Coordinates of C-alpha atoms in Angstrom, one line a residue:
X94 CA 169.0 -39.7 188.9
X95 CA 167.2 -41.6 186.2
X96 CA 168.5 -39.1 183.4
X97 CA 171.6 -39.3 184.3
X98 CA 171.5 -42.9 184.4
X99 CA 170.1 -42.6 181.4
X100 CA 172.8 -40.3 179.7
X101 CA 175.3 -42.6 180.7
X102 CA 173.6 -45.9 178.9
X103 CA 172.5 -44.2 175.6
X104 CA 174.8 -41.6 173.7
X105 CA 172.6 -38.7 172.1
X106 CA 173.0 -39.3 168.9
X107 CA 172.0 -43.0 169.3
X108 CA 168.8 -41.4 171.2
X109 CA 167.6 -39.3 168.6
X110 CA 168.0 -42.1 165.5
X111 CA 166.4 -44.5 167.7
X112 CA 163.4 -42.4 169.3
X113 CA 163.2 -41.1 165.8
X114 CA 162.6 -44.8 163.8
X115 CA 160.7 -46.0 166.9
X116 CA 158.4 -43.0 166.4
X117 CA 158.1 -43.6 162.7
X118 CA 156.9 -46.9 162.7
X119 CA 154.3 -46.0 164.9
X120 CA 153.5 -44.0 162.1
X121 CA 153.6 -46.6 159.7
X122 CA 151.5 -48.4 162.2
X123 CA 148.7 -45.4 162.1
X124 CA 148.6 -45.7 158.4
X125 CA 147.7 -49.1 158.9
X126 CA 145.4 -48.6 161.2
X127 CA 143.7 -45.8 159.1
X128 CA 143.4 -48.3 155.8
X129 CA 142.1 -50.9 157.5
X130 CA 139.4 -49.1 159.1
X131 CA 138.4 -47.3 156.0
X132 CA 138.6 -50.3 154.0
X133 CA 137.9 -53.3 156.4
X134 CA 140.8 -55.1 154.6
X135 CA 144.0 -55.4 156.5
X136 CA 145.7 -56.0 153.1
X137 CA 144.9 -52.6 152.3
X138 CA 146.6 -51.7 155.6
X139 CA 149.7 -53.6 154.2
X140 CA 149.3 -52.0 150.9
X141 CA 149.1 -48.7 152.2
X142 CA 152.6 -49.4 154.7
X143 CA 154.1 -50.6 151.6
X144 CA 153.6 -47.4 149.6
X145 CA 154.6 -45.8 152.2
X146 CA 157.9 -47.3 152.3
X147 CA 158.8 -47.5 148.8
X148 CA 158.0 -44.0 147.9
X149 CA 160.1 -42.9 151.0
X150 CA 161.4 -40.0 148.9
X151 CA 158.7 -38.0 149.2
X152 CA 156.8 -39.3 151.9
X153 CA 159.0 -38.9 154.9
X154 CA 162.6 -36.7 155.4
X155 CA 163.8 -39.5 157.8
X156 CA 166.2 -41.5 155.4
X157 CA 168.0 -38.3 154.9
X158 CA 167.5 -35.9 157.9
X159 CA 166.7 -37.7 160.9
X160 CA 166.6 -35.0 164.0
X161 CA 163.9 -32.7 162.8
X162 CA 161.4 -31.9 164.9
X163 CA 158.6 -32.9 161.9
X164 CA 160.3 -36.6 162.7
X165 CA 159.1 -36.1 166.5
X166 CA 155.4 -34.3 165.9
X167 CA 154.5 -36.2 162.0
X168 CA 153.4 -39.6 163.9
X169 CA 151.3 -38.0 166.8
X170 CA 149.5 -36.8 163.7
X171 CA 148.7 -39.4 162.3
X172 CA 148.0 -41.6 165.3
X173 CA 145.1 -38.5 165.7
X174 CA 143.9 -39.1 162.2
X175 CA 143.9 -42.4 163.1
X176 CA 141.6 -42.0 166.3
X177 CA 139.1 -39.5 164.3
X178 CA 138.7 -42.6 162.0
X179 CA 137.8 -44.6 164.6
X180 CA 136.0 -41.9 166.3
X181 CA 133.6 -41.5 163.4
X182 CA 133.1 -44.8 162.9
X183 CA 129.2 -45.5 163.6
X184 CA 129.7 -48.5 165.4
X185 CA 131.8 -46.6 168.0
X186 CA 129.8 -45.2 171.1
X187 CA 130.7 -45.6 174.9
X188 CA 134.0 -46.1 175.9
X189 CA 135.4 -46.5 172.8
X190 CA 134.3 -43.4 172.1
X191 CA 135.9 -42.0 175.2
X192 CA 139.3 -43.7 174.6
X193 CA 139.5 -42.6 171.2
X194 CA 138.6 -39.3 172.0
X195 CA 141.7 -39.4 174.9
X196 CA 143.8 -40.6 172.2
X197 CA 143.2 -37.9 170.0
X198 CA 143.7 -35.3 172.5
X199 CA 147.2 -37.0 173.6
X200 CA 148.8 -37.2 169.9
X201 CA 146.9 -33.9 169.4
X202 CA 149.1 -32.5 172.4
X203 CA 152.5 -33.8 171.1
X204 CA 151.8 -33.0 168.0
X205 CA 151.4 -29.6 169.1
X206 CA 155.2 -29.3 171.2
X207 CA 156.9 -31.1 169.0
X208 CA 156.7 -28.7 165.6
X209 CA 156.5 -25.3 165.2
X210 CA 154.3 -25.3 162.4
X211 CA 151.6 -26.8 164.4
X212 CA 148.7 -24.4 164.5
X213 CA 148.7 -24.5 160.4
X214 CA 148.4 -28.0 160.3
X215 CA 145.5 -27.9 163.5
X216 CA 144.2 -25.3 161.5
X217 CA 143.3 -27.2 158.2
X218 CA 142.2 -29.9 160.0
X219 CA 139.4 -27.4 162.2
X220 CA 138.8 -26.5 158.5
X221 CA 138.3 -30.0 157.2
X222 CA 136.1 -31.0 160.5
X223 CA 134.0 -27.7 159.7
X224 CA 133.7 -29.0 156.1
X225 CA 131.9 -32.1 156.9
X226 CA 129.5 -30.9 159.7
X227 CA 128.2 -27.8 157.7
X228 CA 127.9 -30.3 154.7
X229 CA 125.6 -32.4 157.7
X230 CA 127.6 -35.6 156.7
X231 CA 128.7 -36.0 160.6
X232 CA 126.1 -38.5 162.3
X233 CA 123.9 -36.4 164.6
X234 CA 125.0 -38.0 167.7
X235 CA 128.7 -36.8 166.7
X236 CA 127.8 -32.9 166.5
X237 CA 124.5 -30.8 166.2
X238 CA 123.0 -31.1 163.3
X239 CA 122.1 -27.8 160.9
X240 CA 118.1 -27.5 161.2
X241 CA 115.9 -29.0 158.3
X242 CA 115.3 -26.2 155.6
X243 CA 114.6 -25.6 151.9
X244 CA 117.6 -25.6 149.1
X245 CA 118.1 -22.0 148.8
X246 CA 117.8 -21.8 152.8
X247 CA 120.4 -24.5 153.2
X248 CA 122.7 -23.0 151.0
X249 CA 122.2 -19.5 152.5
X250 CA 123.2 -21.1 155.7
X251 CA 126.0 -23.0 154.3
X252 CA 127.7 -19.7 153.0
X253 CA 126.8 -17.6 156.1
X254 CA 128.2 -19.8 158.6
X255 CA 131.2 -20.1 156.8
X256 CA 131.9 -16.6 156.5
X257 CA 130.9 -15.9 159.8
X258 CA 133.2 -18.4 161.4
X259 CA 136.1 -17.1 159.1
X260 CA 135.6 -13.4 160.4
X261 CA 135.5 -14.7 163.9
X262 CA 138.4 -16.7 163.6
X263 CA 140.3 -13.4 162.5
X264 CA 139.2 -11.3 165.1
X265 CA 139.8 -13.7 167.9
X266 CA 143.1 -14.4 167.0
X267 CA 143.7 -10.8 166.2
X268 CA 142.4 -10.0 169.6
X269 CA 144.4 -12.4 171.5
X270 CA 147.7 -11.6 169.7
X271 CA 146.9 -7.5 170.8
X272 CA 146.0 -9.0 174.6
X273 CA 149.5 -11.5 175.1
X274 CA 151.4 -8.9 172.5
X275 CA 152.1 -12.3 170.4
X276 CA 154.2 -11.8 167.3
X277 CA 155.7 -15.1 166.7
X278 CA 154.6 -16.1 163.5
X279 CA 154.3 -12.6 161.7
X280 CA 157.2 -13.8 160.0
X281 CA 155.0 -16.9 158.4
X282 CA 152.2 -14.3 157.3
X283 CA 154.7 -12.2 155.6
X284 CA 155.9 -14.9 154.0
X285 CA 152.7 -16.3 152.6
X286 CA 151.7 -12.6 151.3
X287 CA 155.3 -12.4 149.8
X288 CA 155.1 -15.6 148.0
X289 CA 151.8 -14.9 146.6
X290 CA 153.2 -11.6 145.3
X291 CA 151.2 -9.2 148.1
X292 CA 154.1 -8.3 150.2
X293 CA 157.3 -6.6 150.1
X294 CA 159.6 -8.8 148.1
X295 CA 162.9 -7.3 149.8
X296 CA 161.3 -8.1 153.5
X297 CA 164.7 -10.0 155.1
X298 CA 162.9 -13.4 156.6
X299 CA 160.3 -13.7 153.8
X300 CA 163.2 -14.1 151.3
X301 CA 165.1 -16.6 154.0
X302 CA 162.5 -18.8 153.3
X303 CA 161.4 -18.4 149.9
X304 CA 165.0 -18.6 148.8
X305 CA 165.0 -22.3 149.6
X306 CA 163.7 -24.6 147.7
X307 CA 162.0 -26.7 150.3
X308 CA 159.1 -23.9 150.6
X309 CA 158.4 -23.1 147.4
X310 CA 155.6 -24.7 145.3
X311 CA 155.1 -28.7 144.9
X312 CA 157.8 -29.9 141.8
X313 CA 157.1 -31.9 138.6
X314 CA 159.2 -34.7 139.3
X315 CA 157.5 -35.4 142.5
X316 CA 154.3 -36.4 140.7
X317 CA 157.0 -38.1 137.9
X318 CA 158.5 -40.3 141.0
X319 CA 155.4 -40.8 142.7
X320 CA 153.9 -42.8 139.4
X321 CA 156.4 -44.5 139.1
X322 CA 155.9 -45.8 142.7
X323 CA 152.5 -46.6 141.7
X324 CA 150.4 -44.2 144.2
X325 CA 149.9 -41.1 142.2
X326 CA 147.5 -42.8 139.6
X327 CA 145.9 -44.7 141.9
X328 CA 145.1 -41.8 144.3
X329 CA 143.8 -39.6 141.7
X330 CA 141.3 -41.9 140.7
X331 CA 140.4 -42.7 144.3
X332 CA 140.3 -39.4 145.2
X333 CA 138.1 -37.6 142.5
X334 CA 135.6 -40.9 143.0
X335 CA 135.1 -40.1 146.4
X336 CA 134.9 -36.2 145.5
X337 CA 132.1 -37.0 143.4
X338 CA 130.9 -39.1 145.5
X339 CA 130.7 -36.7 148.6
X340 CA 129.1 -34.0 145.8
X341 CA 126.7 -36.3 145.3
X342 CA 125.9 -37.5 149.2
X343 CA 125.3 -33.4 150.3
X344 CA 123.0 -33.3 147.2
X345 CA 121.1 -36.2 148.8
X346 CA 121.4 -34.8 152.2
X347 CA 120.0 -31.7 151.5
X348 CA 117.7 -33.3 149.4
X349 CA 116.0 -35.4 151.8
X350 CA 115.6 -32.4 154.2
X351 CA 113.9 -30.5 151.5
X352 CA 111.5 -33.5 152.1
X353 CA 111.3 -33.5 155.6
X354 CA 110.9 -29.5 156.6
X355 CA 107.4 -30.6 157.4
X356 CA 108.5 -33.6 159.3
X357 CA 108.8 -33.2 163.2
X358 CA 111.4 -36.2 163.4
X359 CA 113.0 -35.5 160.2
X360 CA 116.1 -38.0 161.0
X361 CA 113.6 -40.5 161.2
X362 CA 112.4 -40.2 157.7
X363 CA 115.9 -39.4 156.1
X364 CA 116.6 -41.3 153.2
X365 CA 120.3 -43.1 153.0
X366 CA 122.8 -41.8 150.8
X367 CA 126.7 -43.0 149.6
X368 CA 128.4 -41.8 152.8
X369 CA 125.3 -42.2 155.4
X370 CA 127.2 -44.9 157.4
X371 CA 131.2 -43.4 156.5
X372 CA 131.8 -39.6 158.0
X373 CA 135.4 -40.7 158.7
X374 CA 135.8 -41.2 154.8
X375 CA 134.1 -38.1 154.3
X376 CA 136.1 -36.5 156.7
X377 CA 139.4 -37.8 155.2
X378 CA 138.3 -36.6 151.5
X379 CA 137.9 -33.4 152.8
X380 CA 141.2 -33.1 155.0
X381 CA 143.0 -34.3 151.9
X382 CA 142.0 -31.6 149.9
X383 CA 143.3 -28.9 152.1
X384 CA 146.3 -30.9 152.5
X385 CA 146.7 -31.5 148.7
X386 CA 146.5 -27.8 148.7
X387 CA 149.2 -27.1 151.3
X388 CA 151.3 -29.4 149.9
X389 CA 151.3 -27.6 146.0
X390 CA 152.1 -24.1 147.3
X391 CA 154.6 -25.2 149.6
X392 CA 157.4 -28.2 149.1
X393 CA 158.4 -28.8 152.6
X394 CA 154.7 -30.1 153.3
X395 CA 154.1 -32.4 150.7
X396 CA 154.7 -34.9 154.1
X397 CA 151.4 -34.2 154.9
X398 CA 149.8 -35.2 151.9
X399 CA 151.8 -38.1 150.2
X400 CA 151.0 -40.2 153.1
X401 CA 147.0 -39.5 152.6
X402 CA 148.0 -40.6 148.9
X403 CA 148.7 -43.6 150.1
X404 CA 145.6 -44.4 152.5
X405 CA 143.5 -43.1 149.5
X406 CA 145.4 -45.1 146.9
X407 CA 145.0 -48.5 149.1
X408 CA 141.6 -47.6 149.9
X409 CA 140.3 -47.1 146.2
X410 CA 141.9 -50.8 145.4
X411 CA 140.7 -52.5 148.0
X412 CA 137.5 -51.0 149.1
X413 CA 134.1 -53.6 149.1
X414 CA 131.7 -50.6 148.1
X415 CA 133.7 -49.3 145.8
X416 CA 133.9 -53.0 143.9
X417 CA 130.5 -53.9 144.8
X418 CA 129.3 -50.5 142.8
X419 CA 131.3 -51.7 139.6
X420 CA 131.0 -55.2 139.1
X421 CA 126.7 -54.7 140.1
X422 CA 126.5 -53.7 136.6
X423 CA 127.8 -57.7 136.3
X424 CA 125.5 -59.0 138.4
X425 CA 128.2 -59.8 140.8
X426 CA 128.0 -59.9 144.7
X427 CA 129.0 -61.3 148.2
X428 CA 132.3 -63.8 147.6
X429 CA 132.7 -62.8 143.9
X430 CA 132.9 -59.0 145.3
X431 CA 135.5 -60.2 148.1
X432 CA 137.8 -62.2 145.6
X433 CA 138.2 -59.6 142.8
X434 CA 139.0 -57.1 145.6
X435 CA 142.0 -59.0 147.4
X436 CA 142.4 -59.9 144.4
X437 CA 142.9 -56.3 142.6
X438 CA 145.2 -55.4 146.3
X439 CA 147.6 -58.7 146.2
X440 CA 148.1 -57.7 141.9
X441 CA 149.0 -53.9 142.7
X442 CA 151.6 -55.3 145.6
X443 CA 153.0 -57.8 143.9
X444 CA 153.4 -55.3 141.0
X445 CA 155.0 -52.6 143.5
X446 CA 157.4 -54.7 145.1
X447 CA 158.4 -56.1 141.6
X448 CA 159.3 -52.3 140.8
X449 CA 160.4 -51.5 143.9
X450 CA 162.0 -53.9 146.0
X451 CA 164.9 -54.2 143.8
X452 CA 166.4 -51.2 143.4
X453 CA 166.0 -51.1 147.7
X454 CA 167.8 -54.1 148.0
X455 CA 170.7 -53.0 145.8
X456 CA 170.6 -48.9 148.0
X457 CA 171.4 -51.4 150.8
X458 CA 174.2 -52.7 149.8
X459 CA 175.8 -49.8 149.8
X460 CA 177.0 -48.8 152.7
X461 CA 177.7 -45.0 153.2
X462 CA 179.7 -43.1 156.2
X463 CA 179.8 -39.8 157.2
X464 CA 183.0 -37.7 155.6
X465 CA 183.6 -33.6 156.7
X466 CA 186.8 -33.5 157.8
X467 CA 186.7 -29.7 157.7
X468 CA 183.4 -29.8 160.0
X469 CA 185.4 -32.3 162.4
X470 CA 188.3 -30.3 162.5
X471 CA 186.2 -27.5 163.6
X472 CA 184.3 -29.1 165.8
X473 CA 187.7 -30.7 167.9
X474 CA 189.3 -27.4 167.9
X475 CA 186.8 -25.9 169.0
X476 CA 186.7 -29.1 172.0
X477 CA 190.4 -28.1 172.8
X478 CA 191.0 -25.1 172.4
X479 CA 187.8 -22.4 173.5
X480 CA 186.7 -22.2 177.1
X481 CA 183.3 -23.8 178.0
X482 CA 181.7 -20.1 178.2
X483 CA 182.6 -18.9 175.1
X484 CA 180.2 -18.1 172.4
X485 CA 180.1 -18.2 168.5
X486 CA 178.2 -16.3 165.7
X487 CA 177.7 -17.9 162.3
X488 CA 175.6 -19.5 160.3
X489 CA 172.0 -20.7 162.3
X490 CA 172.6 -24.4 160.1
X491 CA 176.5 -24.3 161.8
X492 CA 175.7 -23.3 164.8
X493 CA 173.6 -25.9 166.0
X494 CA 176.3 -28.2 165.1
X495 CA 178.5 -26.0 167.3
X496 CA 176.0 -26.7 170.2
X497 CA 175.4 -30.1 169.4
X498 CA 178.8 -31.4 169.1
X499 CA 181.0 -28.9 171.5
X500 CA 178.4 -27.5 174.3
X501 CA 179.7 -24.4 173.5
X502 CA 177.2 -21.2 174.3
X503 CA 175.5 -19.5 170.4
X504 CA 174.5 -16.3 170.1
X505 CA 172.0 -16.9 167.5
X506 CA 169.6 -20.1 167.2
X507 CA 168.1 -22.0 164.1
X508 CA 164.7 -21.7 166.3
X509 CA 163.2 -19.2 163.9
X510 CA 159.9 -18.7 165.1
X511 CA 160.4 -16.0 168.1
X512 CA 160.8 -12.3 166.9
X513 CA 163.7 -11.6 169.2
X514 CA 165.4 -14.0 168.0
X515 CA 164.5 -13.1 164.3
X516 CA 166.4 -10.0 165.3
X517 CA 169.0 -11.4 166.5
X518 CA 170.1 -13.2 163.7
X519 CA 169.0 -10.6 161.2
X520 CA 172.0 -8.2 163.0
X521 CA 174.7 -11.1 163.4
X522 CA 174.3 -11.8 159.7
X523 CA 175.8 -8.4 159.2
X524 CA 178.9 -10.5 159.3
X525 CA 178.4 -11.4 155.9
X526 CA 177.2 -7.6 154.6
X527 CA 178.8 -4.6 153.7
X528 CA 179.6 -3.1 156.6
X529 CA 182.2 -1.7 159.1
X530 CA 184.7 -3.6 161.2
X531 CA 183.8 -0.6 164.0
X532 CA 180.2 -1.4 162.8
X533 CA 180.4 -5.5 162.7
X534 CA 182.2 -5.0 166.6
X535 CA 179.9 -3.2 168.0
X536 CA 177.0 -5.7 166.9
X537 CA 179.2 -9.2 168.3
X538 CA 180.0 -7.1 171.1
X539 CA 176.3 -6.0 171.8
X540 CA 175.4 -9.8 172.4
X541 CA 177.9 -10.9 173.7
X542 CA 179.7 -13.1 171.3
X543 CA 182.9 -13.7 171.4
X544 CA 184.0 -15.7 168.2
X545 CA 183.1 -15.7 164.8
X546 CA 182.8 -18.7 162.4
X547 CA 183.0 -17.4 158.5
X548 CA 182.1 -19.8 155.8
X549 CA 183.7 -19.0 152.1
X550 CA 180.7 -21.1 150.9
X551 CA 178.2 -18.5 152.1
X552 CA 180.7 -15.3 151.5
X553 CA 181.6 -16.4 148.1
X554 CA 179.1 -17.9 147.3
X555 CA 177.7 -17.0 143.4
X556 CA 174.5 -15.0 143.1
X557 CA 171.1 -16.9 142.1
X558 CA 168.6 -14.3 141.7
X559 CA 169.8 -12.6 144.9
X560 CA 168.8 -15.5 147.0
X561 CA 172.6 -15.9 148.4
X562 CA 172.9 -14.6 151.9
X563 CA 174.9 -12.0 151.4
X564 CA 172.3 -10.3 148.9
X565 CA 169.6 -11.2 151.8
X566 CA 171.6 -8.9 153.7
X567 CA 172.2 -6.2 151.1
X568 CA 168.5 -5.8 150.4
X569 CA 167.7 -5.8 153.8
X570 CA 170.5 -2.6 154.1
X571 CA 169.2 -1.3 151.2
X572 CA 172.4 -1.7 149.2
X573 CA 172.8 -2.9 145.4
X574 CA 173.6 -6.8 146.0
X575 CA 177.2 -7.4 143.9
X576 CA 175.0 -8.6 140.9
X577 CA 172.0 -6.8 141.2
X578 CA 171.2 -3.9 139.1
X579 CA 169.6 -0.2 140.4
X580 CA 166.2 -0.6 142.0
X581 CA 164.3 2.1 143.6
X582 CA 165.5 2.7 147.3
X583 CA 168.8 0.4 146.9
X584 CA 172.0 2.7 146.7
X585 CA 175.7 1.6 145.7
X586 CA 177.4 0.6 148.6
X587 CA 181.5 1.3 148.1
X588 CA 181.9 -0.6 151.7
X589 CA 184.0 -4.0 151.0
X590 CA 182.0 -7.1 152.3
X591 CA 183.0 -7.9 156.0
X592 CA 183.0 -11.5 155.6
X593 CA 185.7 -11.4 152.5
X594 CA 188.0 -8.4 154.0
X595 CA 188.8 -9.4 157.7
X596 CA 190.7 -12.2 155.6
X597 CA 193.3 -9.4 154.1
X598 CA 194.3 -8.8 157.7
X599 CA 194.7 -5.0 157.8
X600 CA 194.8 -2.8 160.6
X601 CA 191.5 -1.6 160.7
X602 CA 190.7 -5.2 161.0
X603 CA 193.2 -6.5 163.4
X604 CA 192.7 -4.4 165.7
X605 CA 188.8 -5.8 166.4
X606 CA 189.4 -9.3 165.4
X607 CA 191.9 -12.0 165.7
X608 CA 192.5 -14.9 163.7
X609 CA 192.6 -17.9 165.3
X610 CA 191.6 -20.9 163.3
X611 CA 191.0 -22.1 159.6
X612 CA 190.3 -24.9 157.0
X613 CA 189.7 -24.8 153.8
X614 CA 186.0 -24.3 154.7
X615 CA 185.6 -22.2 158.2
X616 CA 187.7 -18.9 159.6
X617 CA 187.1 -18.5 162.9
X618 CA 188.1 -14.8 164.3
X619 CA 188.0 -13.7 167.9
X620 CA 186.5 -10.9 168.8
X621 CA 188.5 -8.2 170.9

């Protein structure tokens, strides 16, 4: 009863926008959060929010694509990374402790439903967690400490347990995929060896996704756009500071157990180094790193990593230590130390919103609306003129429109992460190949589909290094794409291209398909 209720108050599309910028500034909120704790200055909490904002290009997909289901997951994340901040903090023991740990294991959780790439990101982190404890910069009281031992010993141990723990991460998740016959993410691996140039460059889903641009490696201009907003430089400094300054904190560490192999209570004796009272900063220099990195090779996830720029950026300007280290060589402590820092964080965000506030004011003046009147068509059509239980194959971006907007059944969906329905979509996209009308039927007729949405901007579309969709398809069939020049194992297909033929309306056609709508964008055909 509530749900409906709640159908009836709150249209769907107003759901989504809303949920979406709700979720989002908790985000912002976590960012905060983060900043301030690493810092201890809220206005490096506003600093970091502000970076955040201005550089929204490539720091969140939300101004341009709101219903993703990054927009849902992205701000558990960092509500986590939040709690692990506080979590590491040394001052935090009892029930803080407790509710931060709750709180990561909540966002942790909705993190996890809410994106498909999930176990990637989780992964990386178990990395960047791993990192820090083998370095022995986690407080013992946080984790078990590594037992005191010589240089060479320590390093031994540091290479062995790393290996070890990669080789049993393998075979566990080998094992468990062989046990529950899992097979939904092949597709990524393939990918990744593909990209890398170790796999099969032909393979049908590997070239889906390297063909788009989103997940291929990191571009120029983003590093061009973000100086400009004033976080690059900023976080490149911060970063290799703390870098070296973590190099030089597991030197100490292991330095001071060199010392104390002899000592029963070695922790007793240790000797302080840079990071001794900050594992959540060492923590977050790590995590960075292997975000950095997942960001460069693939596009689509610089969204993890732009908003660390921006903690790290705020952090480096407005961090005591950091101040207090370079102004001791002017003799300068206590309230000078705590001026020049405010000081250095109200310049940079005066100098950013100076920069930046402008050109935002002037985007919001002008006011946009959305304008497809081929899509709407479609869409009403569709509304009017198809029964409730009939179903349409096209394209997976079109289709979930289709769903969306008319409630009408799809026979293949843009969730791409289940093999079946990999499958699926691989044989319905023989719509746009080089195949039979006798063929093409059979296939629409196997599942069940009993319309067809063709788009001239996909069939007609001009080659680019055989990254159209029809040349997907052609490789995949092992025919010559219509551009494409002799390669081992490809042969010359004299078959005309399904997608582009039904239009000429011959017999051979008619009598599988009808006609039964078009714009100057969509044909829709009915299958008989």
């Amino acid at each position: 009863m509530m749900l409906l209720l709640l159908q009836r108050l709150v249209q769907p599309v107003y759901f989504y926008i809303n949920s979406i910028f709700a979720l989002h500034a908790m985000l912002v909120w976590a960012l905060f959060a983060t900043a301030y704790m690493l810092s201890g200055s809220w206005l490096s909490g506003i600093l970091t929010a502000c970076f955040y904002i201005f550089n929204r290009l490539d720091t969140t997909r939300v101004e341009y694509t709101i219903p993703l289901r990054e927009s849902f997951s992205l701000p558990f994340l960092w509500v986590q990374i939040a709690a692990i901040s506080f979590y590491f903090r040394p001052n935090s023991s009892g029930t803080k402790e407790k509710v931060s740990v709750g709180i990561i294991a909540g966002s942790t959780l909705f993190f996890s439903l809410f994106w498909q790439f999930n176990q990637f990101i989780l992964m990386l982190q178990a990395f960047a967690l791993f990192g820090v404890w083998i370095l022995d910069m986690i407080p013992a009281r946080k984790g078990d400490e590594l037992k005191p031992c010589n240089m060479p010993a320590r390093i031994f141990k540091v290479i062995a347990y790393s290996i070890s723990v990669l080789v049993l991460m393998v075979l566990i998740n080998t094992a468990l995929k062989i046990l529950l016959n899992v097979e939904a993410d092949e597709h990524i691996f393939k990918f990744l060896t593909t990209k890398f140039g170790l796999g099969h460059y032909r393979d049908f889903d590997s070239r889906l996704y390297l063909c788009i641009d989103a997940f291929g490696f990191l571009s120029f201009d983003t590093y061009e756009r973000l100086t400009k907003g004033l976080v690059f430089p900023f976080y490149v400094a911060a970063h290799i500071i703390l870098l070296i300054v973590l190099f030089v904190a597991v030197l100490q560490n292991w330095s001071n157990h060199v010392h104390d192999t002899n000592v029963k209570d070695h922790t007793a004796t240790k000797k302080s180094h840079l990071l001794s009272s900050r594992p959540e900063l060492a923590f977050h220099t790590v995590q960075a790193v292997f975000f950095g990195a997942l960001a460069i090779s693939t596009l689509r996830m610089k969204y993890l990593w732009t908003p660390y720029m921006c903690i790290l950026a705020s952090f480096g300007i407005s961090d005591y230590k950091m101040w207090r280290a370079v102004l001791s060589q002017l003799k300068t402590q206590g309230l000078m130390v705590q001026i020049v820092r405010h000081f250095a964080t109200l310049l940079t965000l005066a100098a950013l919103l100076a920069l930046a506030l402008p050109p935002v004011l002037k985007e919001l003046e002008d006011l946009k609306e959305f304008w497809d009147p081929d899509t709407v068509e479609l869409m009403e059509w569709i509304k009017k003129s198809v029964p409730l239980t009939a179903s349409f194959t096209g394209s997976m971006q079109l289709l979930a429109g289709v769903k969306l907007c008319t409630g009408r059944p799809i026979t293949n969906h843009p969730h791409y992460e289940d093999k079946e329905l990999r499958i699926k979509t691989k044989e319905l996209y023989q719509i746009y190949g080089r195949r039979s009308p006798e063929d093409v039927h059979a296939i629409l007729k196997k599942h069940q589909s009993n319309y067809i949405i063709l788009e001239d901007s996909i069939c007609l579309a001009p080659s680019r290094g055989g990254c159209r969709l029809p040349d997907l398809i052609d490789y995949d069939n092992g025919v010559i794409p219509d551009s494409g020049k002799p390669e081992p194992g490809l042969v010359r297909s004299h078959i005309p291209r399904f997608c582009d033929e039904i239009r000429k309306g011959t017999p051979e056609y008619t009598k599988y398909f009808k006609y039964v709508f078009g714009n100057k964008t969509f044909r829709v055909h009915k299958v008989l």
